[in-house]
Amino acid sequence: MTDATTNPAPTRRRGTARGTRLGGVATHLVLVLGAVLMAFPFVWQLLTALKSQAEAMTVPVRLLPQEWLWENVARVFEVLPFAEQLGVSTVVAIARTVGQLALCSLAAYAFARLEFRGRELIFALFLSVLMVPSQLLILPQYQIIVSLGLLNTVGALILPGLFSAFGTFLLRQFFLGLPREMEEAALLDGASRWRIYWNIMLPLVKPALAALAVITLMNSWNDLLWPLVVNTDPTVMPISAGLTTLQGQFSTDYPVLMAGSLLASLPMLVVFILLQRQFVQGIALSGSK
Amino acid sequence: MVTATPTSARSETARTRRPRSSRATQRIGYAFIAPVAIGLAAFYLVPALATFGLSFAEWGQFGGWTFNGFENFATVFRSDLFWRALLNTIAYLLIGLLVLPIALLLAALLNRPGLRGVSVYRTLYFIPFVTLPVASGMVWKWLYNGEYGLLNEFLGLFGIQGTYWVANPATALIAIGAVQVWTQIGYYLIIFVAGIKAIRTDVQEAAEIDGAGSVRRFRSITVPLLTPTIFFCSVINVIATLQIFDLIYVMVQSQAANPAFNASQSIVTLFYDTAFVDNDKGTATALAFLLAILIAALTAVQFQLQKRWVTYD
């Protein structure tokens, strides 16, 4: 980076202005280069998705498709139960998100505001769950799913992810930060705890709920290991696991692989574009994915 | 992982001045936490303890198990695959850490006063992070393709001979590690941008008036004041990379005949294979347990080392 602010004093003012402009150009140059590196793989994904298999595998590589084969998108739905898998991913993501928001916020409110015996101890146990890497839990969780007879069901995908120590912790921090006055006035008026939670407190933590929601949606949509373990039937796989099955049979059909992977990541991209602010806040708040 | 929200400390003290806790409030409290508490106990706490216990047991083919001491751990330690996977995982970890300086540099550039298009850049950099990892793995595998891949085509322009990046044992791990970095940049970028914004501007301005150039300001002010954030990111990043799975699974594993298979496996892919392909649950449990210890140990080491380089003002 060039910057002329270190020039000797007499020329400093002009030097600074020119230096800043030069620095600005250099900054943009680096940032644009980086942005191209970040975005280009997706452009290439799209371009490959619309080529014929033969054209995708020609040397030297052609950038644009000779013929734009939009029907490749339809082929994804033929080689995979793609619609079902998108459906599974959507149902699981929504169920986990709604479930976490409801259950975690309820518990978080209790931890922040209600006094009951053993509260600190139970909360410490909640925190200890945060420290355990998920691989340590998978085998016993798998055994539970087996004994519940839930293998190859949507329930298996939803169940463990319905409960979140992280979500409870995050929301508790928010509840703790809220002023008590409104709540105490409502208590004096005879409002029940449930009403206070639902009508007064919950609306006040909306930003935190939104942040938790987008993080949960994303984690659920992108999860791979757990679905691979519990659901081997393609029709009840989420799209993440479903895509990996394509690789075996269609390992050289790159247009279909690219079309499928593009379609599978699209819903989350749309959510991200629409809810960017919540995403950024979720990241800034959370520390973890 | 644990997070820090500025509100916690303040309200912790405010809480103690409430004497009212009737029996009814207690019951409501238990009722409110019950769903999550039961779910976490059943699906997280008990399984964590079970893994601990079962790592010392042999699992029966059809359920049931018998205690076998350290047999599972001995099996793990005798296995070449384990040591290979451990070394590979450490290599992924080291490559993965590159994301921090890259994201930090980009964050510093994005924070240049008066820069246009910040939100556009931020969006573009963040997209790989929200993209389905399976999809990213597939795209990159295609870009890395030895015959028709765009990367080799591009390198060819400069007369550089490419390779089969994810099938060559010498390059597979680095190639996958690079994609891991690529997916994570946006995440750390956001944290660093927020961190730099929080640095008091008067310090920056004072330095500027004193004639410090932007490179020098970055080195002497931004980075030191940001060390708590960098430390936090480093802890998170190490924990995440130690659990690397998706990209390896997509880019290497599904091709059983890949010659780079052993050269690219991580502890978690080995765990998955052991538990669900070889169906050796006892050994897999020991593996998972060792991974947890590794994560805890490296996190503890980082907390120890932070005293030497993290400055809290």
Coordinates of C-alpha atoms in Angstrom, one line a residue:
Chain A
M1 CA 0.0 0.0 0.0
T2 CA 1.3 3.4 -0.8
D3 CA 0.6 6.3 1.5
A4 CA 2.4 9.6 1.4
T5 CA 1.5 10.8 4.9
T6 CA 5.1 10.2 5.9
N7 CA 6.4 12.8 3.4
P8 CA 8.4 15.7 4.8
A9 CA 6.3 18.6 6.2
P10 CA 6.2 21.2 3.4
T11 CA 4.5 19.0 0.8
R12 CA 2.5 17.1 3.4
R13 CA -1.0 18.4 2.6
R14 CA -0.9 17.8 -1.2
G15 CA 1.1 14.7 -0.6
T16 CA -1.6 13.3 1.7
A17 CA -4.4 14.0 -0.8
R18 CA -2.6 12.3 -3.6
G19 CA -1.4 9.5 -1.4
T20 CA -4.9 8.9 -0.2
R21 CA -6.2 8.7 -3.7
L22 CA -3.4 6.4 -4.7
G23 CA -4.0 4.3 -1.6
G24 CA -7.6 4.2 -2.4
V25 CA -6.9 2.8 -5.9
A26 CA -4.6 0.2 -4.4
T27 CA -7.2 -0.7 -1.8
H28 CA -9.8 -1.2 -4.4
L29 CA -7.4 -3.2 -6.5
V30 CA -6.8 -5.7 -3.6
L31 CA -10.4 -5.8 -2.7
V32 CA -11.6 -6.4 -6.2
L33 CA -9.1 -9.1 -6.7
G34 CA -10.3 -10.7 -3.5
A35 CA -13.9 -10.3 -4.5
V36 CA -13.3 -12.0 -7.8
L37 CA -11.7 -15.0 -6.0
M38 CA -14.7 -15.2 -3.7
A39 CA -17.3 -14.9 -6.4
F40 CA -15.9 -16.5 -9.5
P41 CA -16.3 -20.1 -8.4
F42 CA -20.0 -19.5 -8.4
V43 CA -20.0 -17.9 -11.9
W44 CA -18.1 -21.0 -13.1
Q45 CA -20.6 -23.2 -11.4
L46 CA -23.4 -21.6 -13.3
L47 CA -21.6 -21.6 -16.6
T48 CA -20.7 -25.3 -16.3
A49 CA -24.3 -26.1 -15.2
L50 CA -25.6 -24.8 -18.5
K51 CA -23.1 -26.7 -20.8
S52 CA -23.4 -30.1 -22.3
Q53 CA -21.3 -32.8 -20.6
A54 CA -19.2 -33.0 -23.7
E55 CA -18.6 -29.3 -23.8
A56 CA -17.7 -29.2 -20.1
M57 CA -15.0 -31.7 -20.8
T58 CA -13.2 -30.0 -23.7
V59 CA -9.7 -28.8 -23.7
P60 CA -8.9 -25.9 -24.1
V61 CA -11.7 -24.9 -21.7
R62 CA -14.5 -22.7 -23.2
L63 CA -15.7 -20.0 -20.9
L64 CA -19.3 -19.6 -22.2
P65 CA -21.6 -22.4 -23.2
Q66 CA -22.2 -22.7 -26.9
E67 CA -25.7 -23.5 -26.2
W68 CA -27.3 -22.5 -22.9
L69 CA -28.8 -25.8 -21.8
W70 CA -31.4 -24.7 -19.2
E71 CA -32.8 -28.2 -19.3
N72 CA -29.8 -29.4 -17.2
V73 CA -31.7 -27.9 -14.2
A74 CA -34.6 -30.2 -14.9
R75 CA -32.2 -33.2 -15.1
V76 CA -31.2 -32.6 -11.5
F77 CA -34.8 -33.5 -10.6
E78 CA -34.6 -36.7 -12.6
V79 CA -31.4 -38.1 -11.3
L80 CA -32.2 -37.3 -7.6
P81 CA -35.4 -37.0 -5.6
F82 CA -34.3 -33.4 -5.5
A83 CA -37.7 -31.9 -4.8
E84 CA -38.2 -34.2 -1.8
Q85 CA -34.7 -33.4 -0.5
L86 CA -35.3 -29.7 -0.8
G87 CA -38.5 -30.2 1.0
V88 CA -36.8 -32.2 3.8
S89 CA -34.1 -29.5 4.2
T90 CA -36.7 -26.8 4.4
V91 CA -39.0 -28.6 6.9
V92 CA -36.0 -29.5 9.1
A93 CA -34.5 -26.0 9.0
I94 CA -37.8 -24.4 9.8
A95 CA -38.7 -26.9 12.5
R96 CA -35.3 -26.6 14.2
T97 CA -35.4 -22.8 14.0
V98 CA -38.9 -22.3 15.3
G99 CA -38.4 -24.9 18.0
Q100 CA -35.1 -23.4 19.2
L101 CA -36.5 -19.9 19.2
A102 CA -39.5 -21.0 21.3
L103 CA -37.8 -23.4 23.7
C104 CA -34.6 -21.5 24.1
S105 CA -36.3 -18.1 24.7
L106 CA -38.6 -19.7 27.3
A107 CA -35.7 -21.2 29.2
A108 CA -33.5 -18.1 28.7
Y109 CA -36.2 -15.9 30.2
A110 CA -36.5 -18.2 33.2
F111 CA -32.7 -18.2 33.7
A112 CA -32.5 -14.5 33.5
R113 CA -35.5 -13.5 35.6
L114 CA -37.1 -16.3 37.6
E115 CA -35.6 -17.5 40.8
F116 CA -35.6 -21.2 41.4
R117 CA -33.4 -23.6 43.3
G118 CA -30.5 -25.0 41.5
R119 CA -30.7 -22.3 38.8
E120 CA -27.0 -21.6 38.7
L121 CA -26.0 -25.3 38.7
I122 CA -28.4 -26.1 35.9
F123 CA -27.2 -23.1 33.9
A124 CA -23.6 -24.3 34.4
L125 CA -24.6 -27.7 33.1
F126 CA -26.1 -25.9 30.0
L127 CA -22.8 -24.1 29.5
S128 CA -20.8 -27.3 29.8
V129 CA -22.8 -28.7 26.8
L130 CA -21.3 -25.8 24.7
M131 CA -17.8 -27.2 25.2
V132 CA -18.5 -30.7 23.9
P133 CA -17.6 -31.2 20.2
S134 CA -20.5 -32.7 18.3
Q135 CA -18.6 -35.8 17.2
L136 CA -18.4 -36.9 20.8
L137 CA -22.2 -37.1 20.9
I138 CA -23.0 -38.6 17.5
L139 CA -22.8 -42.3 18.4
P140 CA -25.0 -42.1 21.5
Q141 CA -27.4 -39.8 19.7
Y142 CA -27.5 -42.3 16.9
Q143 CA -28.3 -45.1 19.4
I144 CA -31.1 -43.0 20.8
I145 CA -32.6 -42.4 17.3
V146 CA -32.3 -46.1 16.6
S147 CA -34.1 -47.1 19.8
L148 CA -36.8 -44.5 19.2
G149 CA -37.3 -46.2 15.8
L150 CA -36.6 -42.9 14.0
L151 CA -33.9 -43.9 11.6
N152 CA -34.7 -42.6 8.1
T153 CA -37.3 -40.1 9.3
V154 CA -37.5 -36.3 9.2
G155 CA -37.8 -36.5 13.0
A156 CA -34.3 -37.9 13.3
L157 CA -32.9 -34.8 11.5
I158 CA -34.9 -32.4 13.6
L159 CA -34.6 -33.9 17.1
P160 CA -31.2 -33.2 18.6
G161 CA -31.0 -29.8 16.9
L162 CA -34.2 -28.7 18.5
F163 CA -32.4 -28.1 21.8
S164 CA -29.6 -25.6 22.0
A165 CA -27.5 -24.6 24.9
F166 CA -26.0 -21.9 22.7
G167 CA -29.4 -20.4 21.9
T168 CA -30.4 -20.4 25.5
F169 CA -27.1 -18.7 26.5
L170 CA -27.3 -16.1 23.8
L171 CA -30.9 -15.1 24.6
R172 CA -30.3 -15.2 28.4
Q173 CA -27.6 -12.5 27.9
F174 CA -30.2 -10.4 26.1
F175 CA -32.9 -10.8 28.7
L176 CA -30.4 -9.9 31.4
G177 CA -29.7 -6.6 29.6
L178 CA -33.4 -5.5 29.6
P179 CA -34.7 -3.0 32.2
R180 CA -36.9 -4.5 34.8
E181 CA -39.4 -1.7 35.2
M182 CA -42.0 -2.7 32.7
E183 CA -41.9 -6.2 33.9
E184 CA -42.4 -5.2 37.5
A185 CA -45.3 -2.9 36.7
A186 CA -46.9 -5.8 34.8
L187 CA -46.4 -8.1 37.8
L188 CA -48.1 -5.5 40.1
D189 CA -51.0 -5.4 37.6
G190 CA -51.4 -9.1 38.1
A191 CA -50.0 -10.3 34.8
S192 CA -48.9 -13.9 34.7
R193 CA -45.3 -14.9 34.0
W194 CA -46.3 -16.4 30.7
R195 CA -47.9 -13.1 29.6
I196 CA -44.9 -11.1 30.7
Y197 CA -42.7 -13.5 28.7
W198 CA -44.9 -13.5 25.7
N199 CA -46.2 -10.0 25.5
I200 CA -43.5 -7.9 27.0
M201 CA -40.1 -9.6 27.0
L202 CA -40.2 -11.5 23.8
P203 CA -40.9 -8.5 21.6
L204 CA -37.9 -6.7 23.2
V205 CA -35.4 -9.3 22.2
K206 CA -36.5 -9.5 18.6
P207 CA -33.1 -8.6 17.2
A208 CA -31.5 -11.4 19.1
L209 CA -34.2 -13.8 18.0
A210 CA -33.7 -12.8 14.4
A211 CA -29.9 -13.3 14.7
L212 CA -30.3 -16.7 16.3
A213 CA -32.9 -17.7 13.7
V214 CA -30.6 -17.0 10.7
I215 CA -27.7 -18.8 12.3
T216 CA -29.9 -21.8 13.1
L217 CA -31.4 -21.9 9.6
M218 CA -27.9 -21.8 8.1
N219 CA -26.5 -24.5 10.3
S220 CA -29.4 -26.7 9.7
W221 CA -29.3 -26.3 6.0
N222 CA -25.6 -26.9 5.7
D223 CA -25.3 -29.8 8.2
L224 CA -23.9 -32.9 6.6
L225 CA -22.4 -35.4 9.1
W226 CA -25.6 -36.0 11.2
P227 CA -27.9 -36.5 8.2
L228 CA -25.3 -38.9 6.6
V229 CA -25.4 -40.9 9.9
V230 CA -29.2 -41.2 10.5
N231 CA -30.8 -41.0 7.1
T232 CA -29.6 -43.3 4.3
D233 CA -32.8 -43.4 2.4
P234 CA -32.5 -40.8 -0.4
T235 CA -36.1 -39.7 -0.2
V236 CA -35.7 -38.5 3.5
M237 CA -32.2 -37.0 3.1
P238 CA -31.7 -33.3 3.2
I239 CA -30.2 -31.8 0.2
S240 CA -26.7 -31.6 1.7
A241 CA -26.5 -35.4 2.0
G242 CA -28.5 -35.9 -1.2
L243 CA -26.0 -34.1 -3.3
T244 CA -23.1 -36.3 -2.1
T245 CA -24.9 -39.4 -3.5
L246 CA -24.8 -37.8 -6.9
Q247 CA -21.0 -37.9 -6.9
G248 CA -20.8 -41.7 -7.0
Q249 CA -23.1 -42.3 -10.0
F250 CA -22.6 -39.1 -11.9
S251 CA -19.1 -38.4 -11.0
T252 CA -18.2 -37.2 -14.4
D253 CA -21.5 -35.5 -15.3
Y254 CA -20.2 -32.1 -14.2
P255 CA -23.1 -30.0 -15.6
V256 CA -25.5 -32.0 -13.5
L257 CA -23.3 -31.8 -10.4
M258 CA -22.9 -28.0 -10.8
A259 CA -26.6 -27.5 -11.5
G260 CA -27.5 -29.5 -8.4
S261 CA -25.0 -27.9 -6.1
L262 CA -26.1 -24.4 -7.3
L263 CA -29.8 -25.1 -6.8
A264 CA -29.0 -26.6 -3.3
S265 CA -27.2 -23.5 -2.1
L266 CA -29.6 -21.0 -3.7
P267 CA -32.2 -21.0 -0.9
M268 CA -29.6 -20.1 1.8
L269 CA -28.1 -17.4 -0.5
V270 CA -31.6 -15.9 -1.0
V271 CA -32.1 -15.9 2.8
F272 CA -28.7 -14.3 3.2
I273 CA -29.4 -11.5 0.7
L274 CA -32.7 -10.7 2.2
L275 CA -31.6 -10.9 5.9
Q276 CA -28.0 -9.6 5.6
R277 CA -28.2 -7.4 8.6
Q278 CA -29.4 -10.2 10.8
F279 CA -26.7 -12.4 9.5
V280 CA -24.0 -9.9 10.3
Q281 CA -25.5 -9.3 13.7
G282 CA -25.7 -13.0 14.4
I283 CA -22.1 -13.5 13.5
A284 CA -21.0 -10.5 15.6
L285 CA -23.1 -11.8 18.6
S286 CA -22.3 -15.4 18.4
G287 CA -18.8 -16.5 18.2
S288 CA -19.5 -19.8 16.8
K289 CA -21.4 -21.1 13.8
Chain B
M1 CA -18.6 -21.6 22.2
V2 CA -18.9 -19.0 24.9
T3 CA -19.6 -15.5 23.8
A4 CA -19.2 -12.2 25.5
T5 CA -22.1 -9.8 25.5
P6 CA -21.4 -6.5 27.2
T7 CA -24.7 -6.8 29.2
S8 CA -23.8 -9.7 31.4
A9 CA -21.6 -8.2 34.0
R10 CA -23.8 -5.2 34.7
S11 CA -27.1 -7.1 35.3
E12 CA -25.4 -9.9 37.2
T13 CA -25.1 -7.4 40.1
A14 CA -28.6 -6.0 39.7
R15 CA -30.2 -9.4 40.1
T16 CA -29.2 -10.0 43.7
R17 CA -31.6 -7.4 45.1
R18 CA -34.7 -9.4 44.5
P19 CA -36.0 -11.2 47.5
R20 CA -39.3 -12.3 46.0
S21 CA -39.2 -16.0 45.0
S22 CA -42.4 -17.7 45.9
R23 CA -43.0 -21.3 45.5
A24 CA -45.2 -20.5 42.4
T25 CA -42.3 -18.7 40.8
Q26 CA -40.1 -21.6 41.4
R27 CA -42.6 -24.0 39.7
I28 CA -42.9 -21.6 36.7
G29 CA -39.1 -21.4 36.5
Y30 CA -38.8 -25.2 36.3
A31 CA -41.6 -25.4 33.8
F32 CA -40.0 -22.8 31.5
I33 CA -36.6 -24.5 31.4
A34 CA -38.0 -28.0 31.4
P35 CA -38.2 -28.6 27.6
V36 CA -34.7 -27.5 26.8
A37 CA -33.3 -29.0 30.0
I38 CA -34.8 -32.4 29.3
G39 CA -33.7 -32.2 25.6
L40 CA -30.2 -31.2 26.4
A41 CA -29.9 -33.8 29.1
A42 CA -31.2 -36.6 26.9
F43 CA -29.4 -35.6 23.7
Y44 CA -26.2 -33.9 24.9
L45 CA -25.3 -34.4 28.5
V46 CA -26.0 -38.1 28.9
P47 CA -24.5 -38.9 25.4
A48 CA -21.3 -37.0 26.4
L49 CA -21.0 -39.1 29.6
A50 CA -21.9 -42.2 27.7
T51 CA -19.2 -41.6 25.2
F52 CA -16.8 -41.2 28.0
G53 CA -17.8 -44.5 29.5
L54 CA -18.2 -46.4 26.3
S55 CA -14.8 -45.5 25.0
F56 CA -13.6 -48.1 27.6
A57 CA -16.0 -50.7 26.3
E58 CA -16.5 -53.0 23.5
W59 CA -19.7 -52.6 21.6
G60 CA -21.8 -55.6 20.8
Q61 CA -22.9 -56.2 17.3
F62 CA -26.6 -55.9 18.3
G63 CA -26.4 -53.5 21.2
G64 CA -25.0 -54.2 24.6
W65 CA -21.3 -53.7 25.5
T66 CA -18.6 -55.1 27.8
F67 CA -15.9 -53.1 29.6
N68 CA -12.5 -53.6 28.0
G69 CA -10.3 -51.1 29.7
F70 CA -8.0 -49.1 27.4
E71 CA -8.4 -51.6 24.5
N72 CA -10.1 -49.1 22.2
F73 CA -7.4 -46.5 22.8
A74 CA -4.7 -49.0 22.2
T75 CA -6.3 -49.9 18.9
V76 CA -6.4 -46.3 18.0
F77 CA -2.8 -45.7 18.9
R78 CA -1.6 -48.8 17.0
S79 CA -3.4 -47.7 13.9
D80 CA -1.2 -45.9 11.3
L81 CA -4.4 -44.3 9.9
F82 CA -4.9 -42.5 13.2
W83 CA -1.4 -41.0 13.3
R84 CA -1.8 -40.0 9.7
A85 CA -5.2 -38.4 10.3
L86 CA -3.8 -36.6 13.3
L87 CA -0.9 -35.1 11.4
N88 CA -3.3 -34.2 8.5
T89 CA -5.6 -32.5 11.0
I90 CA -2.7 -30.5 12.4
A91 CA -1.8 -29.5 8.9
Y92 CA -5.4 -28.4 8.2
L93 CA -5.2 -26.5 11.4
L94 CA -2.1 -24.6 10.4
I95 CA -3.4 -23.8 6.9
G96 CA -6.7 -22.9 8.4
L97 CA -5.1 -20.2 10.6
L98 CA -4.1 -18.3 7.4
V99 CA -7.7 -17.1 7.3
L100 CA -6.9 -14.8 10.2
P101 CA -4.2 -12.6 8.6
I102 CA -6.1 -12.5 5.3
A103 CA -9.4 -11.5 7.0
L104 CA -7.6 -9.0 9.1
L105 CA -5.9 -7.3 6.2
L106 CA -9.2 -7.2 4.2
A107 CA -11.0 -5.8 7.3
A108 CA -8.4 -3.1 7.6
L109 CA -8.8 -2.2 3.9
L110 CA -12.6 -2.2 4.2
N111 CA -12.3 0.2 7.1
R112 CA -10.5 2.9 5.1
P113 CA -12.4 6.1 5.7
G114 CA -14.5 7.1 2.7
L115 CA -14.1 3.8 0.9
R116 CA -17.0 3.2 -1.5
G117 CA -18.8 0.0 -2.1
V118 CA -18.1 -1.4 1.4
S119 CA -21.4 -3.3 1.6
V120 CA -20.9 -4.8 -1.9
Y121 CA -17.5 -6.1 -0.9
R122 CA -18.8 -7.4 2.4
T123 CA -21.6 -9.3 0.7
L124 CA -19.3 -10.9 -1.9
Y125 CA -16.8 -11.9 0.7
F126 CA -19.5 -13.4 2.9
I127 CA -21.2 -15.5 0.3
P128 CA -18.8 -18.5 0.5
F129 CA -19.5 -18.8 4.2
V130 CA -23.3 -19.1 3.7
T131 CA -22.9 -21.5 0.8
L132 CA -23.6 -25.1 1.4
P133 CA -20.2 -26.6 2.1
V134 CA -21.1 -29.7 0.0
A135 CA -21.7 -27.4 -2.9
S136 CA -18.5 -25.4 -2.4
G137 CA -16.6 -28.7 -2.2
M138 CA -18.1 -29.8 -5.5
V139 CA -17.3 -26.5 -7.3
W140 CA -13.8 -26.5 -6.1
K141 CA -13.3 -30.1 -7.0
W142 CA -14.3 -29.2 -10.5
L143 CA -12.0 -26.2 -10.6
Y144 CA -9.2 -28.4 -9.4
N145 CA -9.9 -31.1 -12.0
G146 CA -6.7 -32.3 -13.5
E147 CA -7.8 -32.5 -17.1
Y148 CA -10.6 -30.0 -17.5
G149 CA -10.2 -27.8 -14.5
L150 CA -10.1 -24.1 -14.8
L151 CA -7.2 -23.8 -12.4
N152 CA -4.9 -25.8 -14.6
E153 CA -6.1 -23.9 -17.7
F154 CA -5.3 -20.6 -15.9
L155 CA -1.9 -21.8 -14.7
G156 CA -1.2 -23.0 -18.3
L157 CA -1.4 -19.3 -19.4
F158 CA 1.8 -18.8 -17.4
G159 CA 3.4 -22.0 -18.6
I160 CA 2.9 -23.7 -15.3
Q161 CA 2.1 -27.4 -15.4
G162 CA -0.9 -28.2 -13.1
T163 CA -1.7 -31.5 -11.5
Y164 CA -4.7 -33.6 -10.3
W165 CA -5.0 -31.4 -7.3
V166 CA -7.3 -33.5 -5.1
A167 CA -6.0 -36.9 -6.4
N168 CA -2.4 -36.1 -5.9
P169 CA -1.2 -37.1 -2.4
A170 CA 1.3 -34.2 -2.4
T171 CA -1.3 -31.5 -3.1
A172 CA -4.7 -32.8 -1.9
L173 CA -4.5 -31.6 1.7
I174 CA -3.3 -28.1 0.7
A175 CA -5.9 -27.8 -2.0
I176 CA -8.7 -28.7 0.5
G177 CA -7.2 -26.5 3.2
A178 CA -7.3 -23.6 0.8
V179 CA -11.0 -24.1 0.1
Q180 CA -11.5 -24.2 3.9
V181 CA -9.8 -20.8 4.2
W182 CA -11.9 -19.5 1.3
T183 CA -15.2 -20.5 3.0
Q184 CA -14.2 -18.9 6.3
I185 CA -12.9 -15.5 5.2
G186 CA -16.2 -13.8 5.3
Y187 CA -17.0 -14.9 8.8
Y188 CA -13.8 -13.6 10.3
L189 CA -14.0 -10.5 8.2
I190 CA -17.2 -9.5 9.8
I191 CA -15.8 -10.0 13.3
F192 CA -12.7 -8.0 12.5
V193 CA -14.6 -5.2 10.8
A194 CA -16.8 -4.9 14.0
G195 CA -13.6 -5.1 16.1
I196 CA -11.8 -2.3 14.2
K197 CA -14.9 -0.1 14.3
A198 CA -14.9 -0.4 18.1
I199 CA -11.3 0.9 18.4
R200 CA -11.5 4.4 19.7
T201 CA -11.2 6.8 16.8
D202 CA -9.4 9.4 18.9
V203 CA -6.4 7.1 19.2
Q204 CA -6.3 6.6 15.5
E205 CA -6.6 10.4 14.9
A206 CA -3.9 11.2 17.3
A207 CA -1.6 8.8 15.5
E208 CA -2.5 10.3 12.2
I209 CA -1.8 13.8 13.4
D210 CA 1.5 12.6 14.7
G211 CA 2.3 11.6 11.1
A212 CA 1.9 7.8 11.3
G213 CA 1.3 6.3 7.9
S214 CA -1.6 3.9 7.4
V215 CA 0.7 0.8 7.4
R216 CA 2.3 2.0 10.6
R217 CA -1.1 2.8 12.2
F218 CA -2.3 -0.7 11.2
R219 CA 0.8 -2.3 12.8
S220 CA 1.1 -0.2 15.9
I221 CA -2.4 0.6 16.8
T222 CA -5.0 -1.5 15.0
V223 CA -3.4 -4.9 15.5
P224 CA -2.4 -4.4 19.2
L225 CA -5.8 -3.1 20.1
L226 CA -7.4 -5.9 18.2
T227 CA -5.5 -8.7 19.9
P228 CA -8.4 -9.8 22.1
T229 CA -10.5 -10.2 19.0
I230 CA -7.7 -12.0 17.1
F231 CA -7.3 -14.3 20.1
F232 CA -11.0 -15.0 20.2
C233 CA -11.0 -15.8 16.4
S234 CA -8.0 -18.0 16.7
V235 CA -9.7 -20.1 19.4
I236 CA -12.8 -20.4 17.4
N237 CA -10.9 -21.2 14.2
V238 CA -8.8 -23.9 15.8
I239 CA -11.9 -25.6 17.2
A240 CA -13.6 -25.4 13.9
T241 CA -10.7 -26.7 11.8
L242 CA -10.0 -29.6 14.1
Q243 CA -13.5 -30.8 13.2
I244 CA -13.0 -30.5 9.4
F245 CA -15.2 -33.0 7.6
D246 CA -17.6 -31.8 4.9
L247 CA -15.0 -30.6 2.4
I248 CA -12.9 -33.7 2.7
Y249 CA -15.9 -36.0 2.4
V250 CA -17.1 -34.3 -0.7
M251 CA -13.8 -33.7 -2.4
V252 CA -12.0 -37.0 -1.7
Q253 CA -13.9 -39.5 0.3
S254 CA -16.7 -40.3 -2.1
Q255 CA -14.1 -41.5 -4.5
A256 CA -12.9 -44.6 -2.7
A257 CA -10.1 -45.1 -5.2
N258 CA -8.6 -41.7 -4.7
P259 CA -4.8 -42.2 -4.4
A260 CA -4.8 -39.1 -2.1
F261 CA -7.2 -40.7 0.3
N262 CA -4.8 -41.3 3.2
A263 CA -3.0 -38.1 2.6
S264 CA -6.1 -36.0 3.2
Q265 CA -8.1 -37.7 5.9
S266 CA -8.9 -35.9 9.1
I267 CA -9.7 -37.3 12.5
V268 CA -13.4 -36.7 11.9
T269 CA -13.5 -38.4 8.5
L270 CA -11.6 -41.3 10.1
F271 CA -14.2 -41.3 12.9
Y272 CA -17.0 -41.4 10.4
D273 CA -15.4 -44.3 8.5
T274 CA -14.6 -46.2 11.7
A275 CA -18.1 -45.8 13.2
F276 CA -20.4 -46.1 10.2
V277 CA -18.4 -47.8 7.4
D278 CA -16.3 -50.3 9.4
N279 CA -19.0 -50.3 12.1
D280 CA -16.4 -50.4 14.8
K281 CA -18.2 -48.2 17.4
G282 CA -15.8 -48.9 20.3
T283 CA -12.7 -47.6 18.4
A284 CA -14.7 -44.7 17.0
T285 CA -15.8 -43.7 20.5
A286 CA -12.2 -43.6 21.6
L287 CA -11.3 -41.5 18.5
A288 CA -14.1 -39.0 19.3
F289 CA -12.9 -38.8 22.9
L290 CA -9.3 -38.2 21.8
L291 CA -10.5 -35.4 19.5
A292 CA -12.4 -33.8 22.3
I293 CA -9.2 -33.9 24.4
L294 CA -7.2 -32.5 21.6
I295 CA -9.7 -29.6 21.2
A296 CA -9.7 -28.9 24.9
A297 CA -5.9 -29.1 25.1
L298 CA -5.2 -26.7 22.2
T299 CA -7.8 -24.3 23.6
A300 CA -6.2 -24.4 27.0
V301 CA -2.8 -23.8 25.5
Q302 CA -4.1 -20.8 23.6
F303 CA -5.6 -19.4 26.8
Q304 CA -2.2 -19.8 28.5
L305 CA -0.3 -18.2 25.6
Q306 CA -2.6 -15.3 25.3
K307 CA -1.0 -13.7 28.3
R308 CA 2.1 -13.1 26.2
W309 CA 0.5 -11.4 23.3
V310 CA -3.0 -10.3 24.0
T311 CA -3.3 -6.7 25.4
Y312 CA -6.4 -5.7 27.3
D313 CA -6.5 -2.0 28.0

